[in-house]
Tab-separated table of C-alpha atoms and ligand atoms in Angstrom:
chain	number	residue	atom	x	y	z
A	1	MET	CA	0.458	21.153	2.385
A	2	THR	CA	-2.114	20.832	4.611
A	3	ILE	CA	-5.001	19.278	4.630
A	4	ALA	CA	-8.168	21.713	5.130
A	5	ALA	CA	-10.961	19.310	3.726
A	6	ARG	CA	-12.530	17.295	6.012
A	7	VAL	CA	-11.357	13.276	6.202
A	8	GLY	CA	-12.883	10.523	6.935
A	9	ILE	CA	-11.247	7.109	6.963
A	10	ILE	CA	-13.407	3.615	6.353
A	11	GLY	CA	-11.601	0.818	8.660
A	12	GLY	CA	-9.617	2.999	10.566
A	13	ASN	CA	-8.374	0.951	12.883
A	14	GLY	CA	-6.785	-1.488	10.350
A	15	TRP	CA	-3.347	-2.177	9.304
A	16	LEU	CA	-3.301	0.924	6.726
A	17	GLY	CA	-6.179	2.997	7.475
A	18	ASN	CA	-4.858	3.797	10.735
A	19	ALA	CA	-1.182	3.882	10.526
A	20	LEU	CA	-2.195	6.782	6.974
A	21	ALA	CA	-4.487	8.531	10.178
A	22	SER	CA	-1.659	8.685	12.715
A	23	SER	CA	1.274	9.710	9.964
A	24	ALA	CA	-1.353	12.533	8.630
A	25	VAL	CA	-1.986	13.684	12.503
A	26	THR	CA	1.163	13.976	13.719
A	27	LYS	CA	2.658	15.277	10.974
A	28	GLY	CA	0.041	18.464	11.112
A	29	VAL	CA	-1.562	17.435	7.569
A	30	ILE	CA	-4.545	16.857	9.406
A	31	ASP	CA	-6.185	18.559	12.506
A	32	PRO	CA	-7.592	15.506	14.195
A	33	ALA	CA	-10.766	17.676	14.849
A	34	ARG	CA	-11.464	17.153	10.836
A	35	LEU	CA	-10.551	13.671	10.998
A	36	VAL	CA	-13.624	10.743	11.275
A	37	LEU	CA	-12.287	6.962	11.578
A	38	SER	CA	-15.027	4.187	11.468
A	39	SER	CA	-14.059	0.379	13.000
A	40	ARG	CA	-16.737	-2.005	12.907
A	41	SER	CA	-14.057	-3.649	16.114
A	42	GLY	CA	-14.159	-0.251	18.364
A	43	THR	CA	-10.575	0.872	18.059
A	44	ARG	CA	-9.404	-2.666	19.777
A	45	GLY	CA	-5.517	-2.204	18.579
A	46	ALA	CA	-5.220	0.920	16.859
A	47	ILE	CA	-3.087	3.743	17.528
A	48	ASP	CA	-5.157	6.718	19.633
A	49	ILE	CA	-5.505	9.954	17.698
A	50	PRO	CA	-6.335	12.002	20.070
A	51	GLY	CA	-8.766	14.842	19.015
A	52	ALA	CA	-10.296	12.332	16.018
A	53	THR	CA	-14.188	11.391	16.089
A	54	TRP	CA	-14.855	7.416	16.042
A	55	THR	CA	-17.901	6.510	14.781
A	56	ARG	CA	-19.543	3.108	14.051
A	57	ASP	CA	-21.983	4.076	10.763
A	58	ASN	CA	-20.171	4.474	7.891
A	59	GLY	CA	-23.256	6.895	6.844
A	60	GLU	CA	-22.061	9.328	9.483
A	61	LEU	CA	-18.535	9.658	8.584
A	62	ALA	CA	-19.998	10.188	5.228
A	63	ARG	CA	-21.881	12.905	5.323
A	64	GLN	CA	-19.007	14.863	8.166
A	65	SER	CA	-16.479	14.205	4.850
A	66	ASP	CA	-15.040	15.936	2.118
A	67	VAL	CA	-12.712	13.351	1.771
A	68	ILE	CA	-13.677	9.197	2.589
A	69	LEU	CA	-10.680	6.940	2.635
A	70	LEU	CA	-11.621	3.146	1.696
A	71	SER	CA	-9.187	0.973	3.914
A	72	VAL	CA	-11.519	-2.247	4.567
A	73	ARG	CA	-10.960	-5.568	2.880
A	74	PRO	CA	-12.010	-5.815	-0.812
A	75	GLU	CA	-14.065	-8.710	1.007
A	76	GLN	CA	-15.573	-6.060	3.766
A	77	TYR	CA	-16.348	-3.779	1.193
A	78	PRO	CA	-20.198	-5.053	0.403
A	79	ALA	CA	-20.934	-4.263	3.629
A	80	VAL	CA	-19.871	-0.453	3.174
A	81	VAL	CA	-22.615	1.436	2.442
A	82	ILE	CA	-22.616	5.028	1.609
A	83	ASP	CA	-23.721	8.247	-0.397
A	84	ALA	CA	-20.332	10.050	-1.695
A	85	SER	CA	-21.717	12.357	-4.195
A	86	GLY	CA	-19.574	15.020	-4.686
A	87	LYS	CA	-17.157	14.059	-2.454
A	88	LEU	CA	-13.715	12.707	-2.944
A	89	VAL	CA	-13.246	8.925	-2.170
A	90	VAL	CA	-10.030	7.168	-2.571
A	91	SER	CA	-9.435	3.876	-2.315
A	92	LEU	CA	-6.123	1.544	-0.617
A	93	MET	CA	-8.551	-1.404	-1.230
A	94	ALA	CA	-6.667	-3.714	-3.586
A	95	ALA	CA	-9.006	-5.352	-6.147
A	96	ILE	CA	-11.546	-3.263	-6.399
A	97	PRO	CA	-13.059	-1.100	-10.047
A	98	ALA	CA	-12.891	3.158	-10.079
A	99	ALA	CA	-16.069	2.399	-12.090
A	100	ILE	CA	-17.233	-0.409	-9.118
A	101	ILE	CA	-16.556	2.650	-6.644
A	102	ALA	CA	-18.313	5.048	-8.102
A	103	LYS	CA	-21.340	2.809	-9.334
A	104	ARG	CA	-21.562	2.010	-5.415
A	105	THR	CA	-20.378	5.754	-3.450
A	106	GLY	CA	-22.547	8.453	-6.163
A	107	ALA	CA	-18.959	9.623	-6.206
A	108	GLU	CA	-17.061	10.879	-9.830
A	109	ARG	CA	-14.098	11.938	-7.913
A	110	ILE	CA	-12.265	8.572	-7.411
A	111	VAL	CA	-8.906	6.865	-6.701
A	112	ARG	CA	-7.461	4.540	-6.717
A	113	SER	CA	-3.729	3.429	-4.326
A	114	MET	CA	-1.379	0.747	-3.851
A	115	PRO	CA	-0.043	0.830	-0.749
A	116	ASN	CA	2.049	-1.395	1.379
A	117	ALA	CA	2.872	-2.765	4.939
A	118	ALA	CA	5.421	-0.718	4.939
A	119	MET	CA	2.787	2.180	5.775
A	120	SER	CA	2.975	1.784	9.595
A	121	ILE	CA	6.879	2.572	9.644
A	122	GLY	CA	6.101	5.589	6.838
A	123	LYS	CA	8.279	3.941	3.749
A	124	SER	CA	5.096	2.986	1.571
A	125	PHE	CA	6.132	3.432	-1.932
A	126	THR	CA	2.670	4.545	-2.878
A	127	PRO	CA	1.402	4.441	-6.829
A	128	TRP	CA	-2.471	5.943	-7.033
A	129	PHE	CA	-4.821	6.441	-10.139
A	130	ALA	CA	-7.085	9.524	-10.691
A	131	ALA	CA	-10.346	8.555	-12.638
A	132	ALA	CA	-11.601	11.799	-15.312
A	133	ALA	CA	-13.375	13.689	-12.646
A	134	VAL	CA	-10.155	14.631	-9.990
A	135	THR	CA	-9.296	18.085	-10.076
A	136	PRO	CA	-5.609	19.434	-9.926
A	137	GLU	CA	-6.084	20.572	-6.167
A	138	ASP	CA	-8.191	16.482	-5.477
A	139	LYS	CA	-4.382	15.284	-6.976
A	140	ARG	CA	-2.225	17.644	-4.451
A	141	LEU	CA	-4.157	16.255	-1.431
A	142	VAL	CA	-3.604	12.920	-2.468
A	143	GLN	CA	-0.141	12.973	-2.792
A	144	THR	CA	0.193	15.306	0.542
A	145	LEU	CA	-1.491	12.471	2.305
A	146	PHE	CA	0.321	9.692	1.268
A	147	GLU	CA	4.138	11.613	1.205
A	148	CYS	CA	2.861	11.700	5.055
A	149	CYS	CA	3.320	7.805	4.810
A	150	GLY	CA	6.396	7.981	2.774
A	151	ASP	CA	6.402	8.810	-0.806
A	152	GLY	CA	3.939	8.488	-4.249
A	153	ASP	CA	3.110	8.949	-7.641
A	154	GLU	CA	-0.202	9.290	-9.863
A	155	VAL	CA	-0.127	6.457	-12.820
A	156	PRO	CA	-1.505	7.075	-15.978
A	157	GLU	CA	-4.584	4.069	-15.703
A	158	GLU	CA	-6.046	2.225	-13.477
A	159	ARG	CA	-4.609	-1.188	-15.011
A	160	HIS	CA	-0.988	-0.222	-13.523
A	161	ILE	CA	-2.829	-0.340	-10.227
A	162	ASP	CA	-3.805	-3.872	-10.395
A	163	TYR	CA	-0.092	-4.531	-11.233
A	164	CYS	CA	1.415	-2.556	-8.751
A	165	SER	CA	-0.335	-4.847	-6.274
A	166	GLY	CA	2.487	-7.157	-6.767
A	167	LEU	CA	5.378	-4.777	-7.093
A	168	CYS	CA	4.264	-2.250	-4.690
A	169	GLY	CA	1.599	-3.484	-2.465
A	170	SER	CA	3.098	-7.404	-1.738
A	171	GLY	CA	7.142	-5.852	-2.285
A	172	ALA	CA	6.974	-5.054	0.899
A	173	ALA	CA	6.687	-8.703	1.507
A	174	PHE	CA	9.401	-10.053	-0.800
A	175	PRO	CA	12.618	-9.205	1.250
A	176	GLY	CA	11.848	-10.762	3.864
A	177	LEU	CA	10.938	-14.046	1.139
A	178	LEU	CA	14.933	-13.900	0.890
A	179	ALA	CA	15.979	-13.186	4.232
A	180	GLN	CA	14.244	-16.479	5.113
A	181	ALA	CA	16.107	-18.115	2.105
A	182	MET	CA	19.389	-17.234	3.146
A	183	ILE	CA	18.908	-17.923	7.085
A	184	GLU	CA	17.411	-21.712	5.525
A	185	GLN	CA	20.270	-22.389	3.771
A	186	ALA	CA	22.764	-20.717	6.343
A	187	VAL	CA	21.774	-22.849	9.095
A	188	ALA	CA	21.265	-26.202	6.733
A	189	GLN	CA	25.272	-25.549	6.669
A	190	GLY	CA	25.121	-25.614	10.163
A	191	LEU	CA	25.155	-22.027	10.786
A	192	PRO	CA	23.203	-21.158	14.342
A	193	LEU	CA	20.312	-19.517	13.540
A	194	SER	CA	20.977	-16.034	15.507
A	195	PHE	CA	23.872	-15.894	13.593
A	196	ALA	CA	21.993	-16.406	10.537
A	197	ARG	CA	19.470	-14.281	10.925
A	198	ARG	CA	21.368	-11.434	12.201
A	199	ALA	CA	23.525	-12.159	9.115
A	200	ALA	CA	20.390	-12.098	6.580
A	201	LYS	CA	18.862	-9.236	7.606
A	202	SER	CA	22.039	-7.002	7.435
A	203	VAL	CA	22.332	-7.749	4.053
A	204	LEU	CA	18.742	-6.802	3.503
A	205	ILE	CA	18.732	-3.662	5.573
A	206	ASP	CA	22.027	-2.660	5.910
A	207	ALA	CA	23.579	-3.811	3.016
A	208	SER	CA	21.237	-2.336	0.359
A	209	GLN	CA	21.464	0.909	1.174
A	210	LEU	CA	24.041	0.335	-1.362
A	211	LEU	CA	20.981	1.124	-3.729
A	212	ALA	CA	20.363	4.061	-2.394
A	213	GLU	CA	23.231	5.543	-3.954
A	214	HIS	CA	21.844	4.593	-7.575
A	215	GLU	CA	18.884	5.454	-9.556
A	216	ASP	CA	19.029	1.817	-11.308
A	217	PRO	CA	19.513	-0.336	-9.095
A	218	ALA	CA	21.547	-2.512	-12.952
A	219	PRO	CA	24.922	-1.208	-12.615
A	220	VAL	CA	25.230	-2.475	-9.208
A	221	VAL	CA	25.107	-6.058	-10.333
A	222	GLN	CA	26.755	-5.667	-13.032
A	223	ALA	CA	29.668	-4.195	-10.917
A	224	MET	CA	29.232	-6.807	-9.256
A	225	ILE	CA	29.511	-9.203	-12.634
A	226	ASP	CA	32.437	-7.789	-14.001
A	227	TYR	CA	34.391	-8.286	-10.096
A	228	ARG	CA	34.142	-12.354	-11.861
A	229	GLY	CA	33.895	-13.326	-8.202
A	230	THR	CA	32.227	-15.825	-5.628
A	231	THR	CA	29.183	-12.966	-6.096
A	232	ALA	CA	29.389	-13.549	-9.574
A	233	ALA	CA	28.956	-16.811	-9.528
A	234	ALA	CA	26.591	-16.590	-6.975
A	235	LEU	CA	23.846	-14.210	-8.962
A	236	GLN	CA	24.042	-15.629	-12.269
A	237	THR	CA	23.430	-19.341	-10.873
A	238	MET	CA	20.372	-17.282	-9.151
A	239	ILE	CA	20.026	-16.243	-12.990
A	240	ASP	CA	20.512	-19.371	-14.668
A	241	CYS	CA	18.008	-20.989	-12.047
A	242	GLY	CA	14.304	-18.953	-12.462
A	243	PHE	CA	15.289	-16.248	-10.474
A	244	LYS	CA	13.858	-13.735	-13.318
A	245	THR	CA	11.175	-15.221	-14.130
A	246	ALA	CA	10.490	-16.200	-10.714
A	247	VAL	CA	10.054	-12.555	-9.392
A	248	GLY	CA	7.820	-12.342	-12.824
A	249	ALA	CA	5.246	-15.198	-11.796
A	250	GLY	CA	4.824	-13.934	-9.022
A	251	LEU	CA	4.582	-9.627	-9.783
A	252	ASP	CA	2.161	-11.450	-12.525
A	253	ALA	CA	0.147	-13.841	-9.489
A	254	ALA	CA	-0.733	-10.482	-7.699
A	255	ALA	CA	-2.596	-8.897	-9.928
A	256	LYS	CA	-4.328	-12.202	-10.923
A	257	LYS	CA	-5.504	-12.610	-7.900
A	258	ALA	CA	-6.476	-9.024	-7.580
A	259	ALA	CA	-8.921	-9.689	-11.032
A	260	ALA	CA	-9.750	-13.220	-9.865
A	261	MET	CA	-11.257	-11.243	-6.502
A	262	ALA	CA	-13.011	-8.256	-7.999
A	263	ALA	CA	-14.523	-10.823	-9.828
A	264	GLY	CA	-16.075	-12.650	-7.233
A	265	LEU	CA	-17.330	-9.952	-5.580
A	266	THR	CA	-19.053	-9.234	-8.769
A	267	GLY	CA	-22.387	-10.023	-7.566
A	268	GLN	CA	-21.973	-8.515	-4.031
A	269	LEU	CA	-21.520	-4.873	-5.251
A	270	ARG	CA	-24.056	-4.018	-6.779
B	1	NAI	N1	-1.765	-4.395	4.067
B	1	NAI	C1	-1.268	-4.516	3.298
B	1	NAI	O1	0.050	-4.437	2.932
B	1	NAI	C2	-1.733	-3.806	2.025
B	1	NAI	C3	-3.321	-3.522	2.335
B	1	NAI	N2	-4.233	-3.160	1.767
B	1	NAI	C4	-4.795	-2.961	1.033
B	1	NAI	O2	-5.543	-1.700	1.979
B	1	NAI	C5	-6.935	-2.461	2.389
B	1	NAI	C6	-6.877	-2.209	3.946
B	1	NAI	O3	-6.130	-3.080	4.539
B	1	NAI	P1	-5.771	-3.317	6.213
B	1	NAI	O4	-5.263	-1.859	6.821
B	1	NAI	O5	-4.166	-4.371	6.130
B	1	NAI	O6	-6.742	-4.145	6.591
B	1	NAI	P2	-7.157	-4.551	7.970
B	1	NAI	O7	-7.851	-5.425	8.198
B	1	NAI	O8	-5.978	-4.083	8.796
B	1	NAI	O9	-7.839	-3.281	8.169
B	1	NAI	C7	-9.397	-3.144	7.951
B	1	NAI	C8	-10.342	-2.107	8.800
B	1	NAI	O10	-11.391	-2.157	8.379
B	1	NAI	C9	-12.600	-2.288	9.659
B	1	NAI	N3	-13.929	-2.712	8.606
B	1	NAI	C10	-13.644	-3.788	8.287
B	1	NAI	N4	-15.598	-3.798	7.620
B	1	NAI	C11	-15.763	-2.765	8.194
B	1	NAI	C12	-17.201	-1.492	8.028
B	1	NAI	N5	-18.044	-1.945	6.851
B	1	NAI	N6	-16.711	-0.902	8.255
B	1	NAI	C13	-15.884	0.225	9.148
B	1	NAI	N7	-14.791	-0.629	9.489
B	1	NAI	C14	-14.817	-1.928	8.805
B	1	NAI	C15	-11.944	-4.225	10.186
B	1	NAI	O11	-12.899	-3.855	11.775
B	1	NAI	C16	-10.645	-3.729	10.332
B	1	NAI	O12	-9.932	-2.690	11.230
B	1	NAI	C17	-7.338	-4.009	1.693
B	1	NAI	O13	-8.619	-3.304	0.655
B	1	NAI	C18	-6.211	-3.943	1.720
B	1	NAI	O14	-6.319	-4.828	0.173
B	1	NAI	C19	-3.536	-2.416	-0.339
B	1	NAI	C20	-1.597	-2.662	-0.637
B	1	NAI	C21	-1.274	-3.284	1.050
B	2	LIG	O1	-1.992	-8.870	0.589
B	2	LIG	C1	-2.978	-8.267	0.688
B	2	LIG	O2	-3.938	-9.066	-0.170
B	2	LIG	C2	-2.854	-7.189	0.078
B	2	LIG	C3	-3.203	-6.436	-0.984
B	2	LIG	C4	-2.640	-5.747	-2.049
B	2	LIG	C5	-0.529	-6.351	-1.095
B	2	LIG	N1	-1.363	-6.998	0.337
């Protein structure tokens, strides 16, 4: 699908906004002549998108766009004041509720999404929630947009987006944490750092492809446990040490942080 609508991205030079714009243009989904990007700090550090329009004026961006993406940090959102009445607004921001975005922009067609950092390499799984006024055509556009940087799927309730702050939004950081823990342990056993890094990254990036062939990872884990060897001992010990509890608490903490951030900004988001 090619997006015929004029698209504006507020925060278009940021990590996600710039990745999405660049991928959508490279894949031919958005014509750069119909793309407007705004940033507070100019185009410094951003991927160049020939043919796209840059502005520092979000009001101008809103006037020139049919679809407006909000890709500033939550704490930067109070400074973004636009009139988006009658337009589709797609938020990439954590924490900020759809009702607040509707009230501040005048738009009724609001989508909230939760990408992750791997948008920059075209590998984000991006869940999104659509408010009641969002049309089927809008939904196709949103899904097409997120498929430019990986994949996406609609969730039925807005609270799922807050939960997905951890599961999907933060999730891209979790393999790094596991790799770091493995490297530290291996080095403590006397293995050279460079070897430990190669070994851990190979497990996280290459060996994890074992999962790619299975819809459900549980049988992959169970097969290892049933083998009754060293892997079973490692897995059982990790589970007994609270691995699943730690993961659950981490996911909950991200969702709670999103709620706390939203509450903290309430006074500034009138
Ligand atoms: N980076 C990540 O892994 C994830 C980020 N998010 C959400 O995506 C949103 C964007 O995040 P990033 O791209 O990482 O942030 P970022 O800090 O890389 O980009 C934000 C951009 O907005 C620009 N900006 C700030 N105020 C502005 C204004 N008033 N008008 C125009 N531009 C303005 C900044 O110059 C910056 O380039 C955030 O709300 C974050 O919660 C969601 C999931 C994952
Ligand atoms: O860490 C963050 O705040 C962003 C939003 C959700 C995931 N990453």
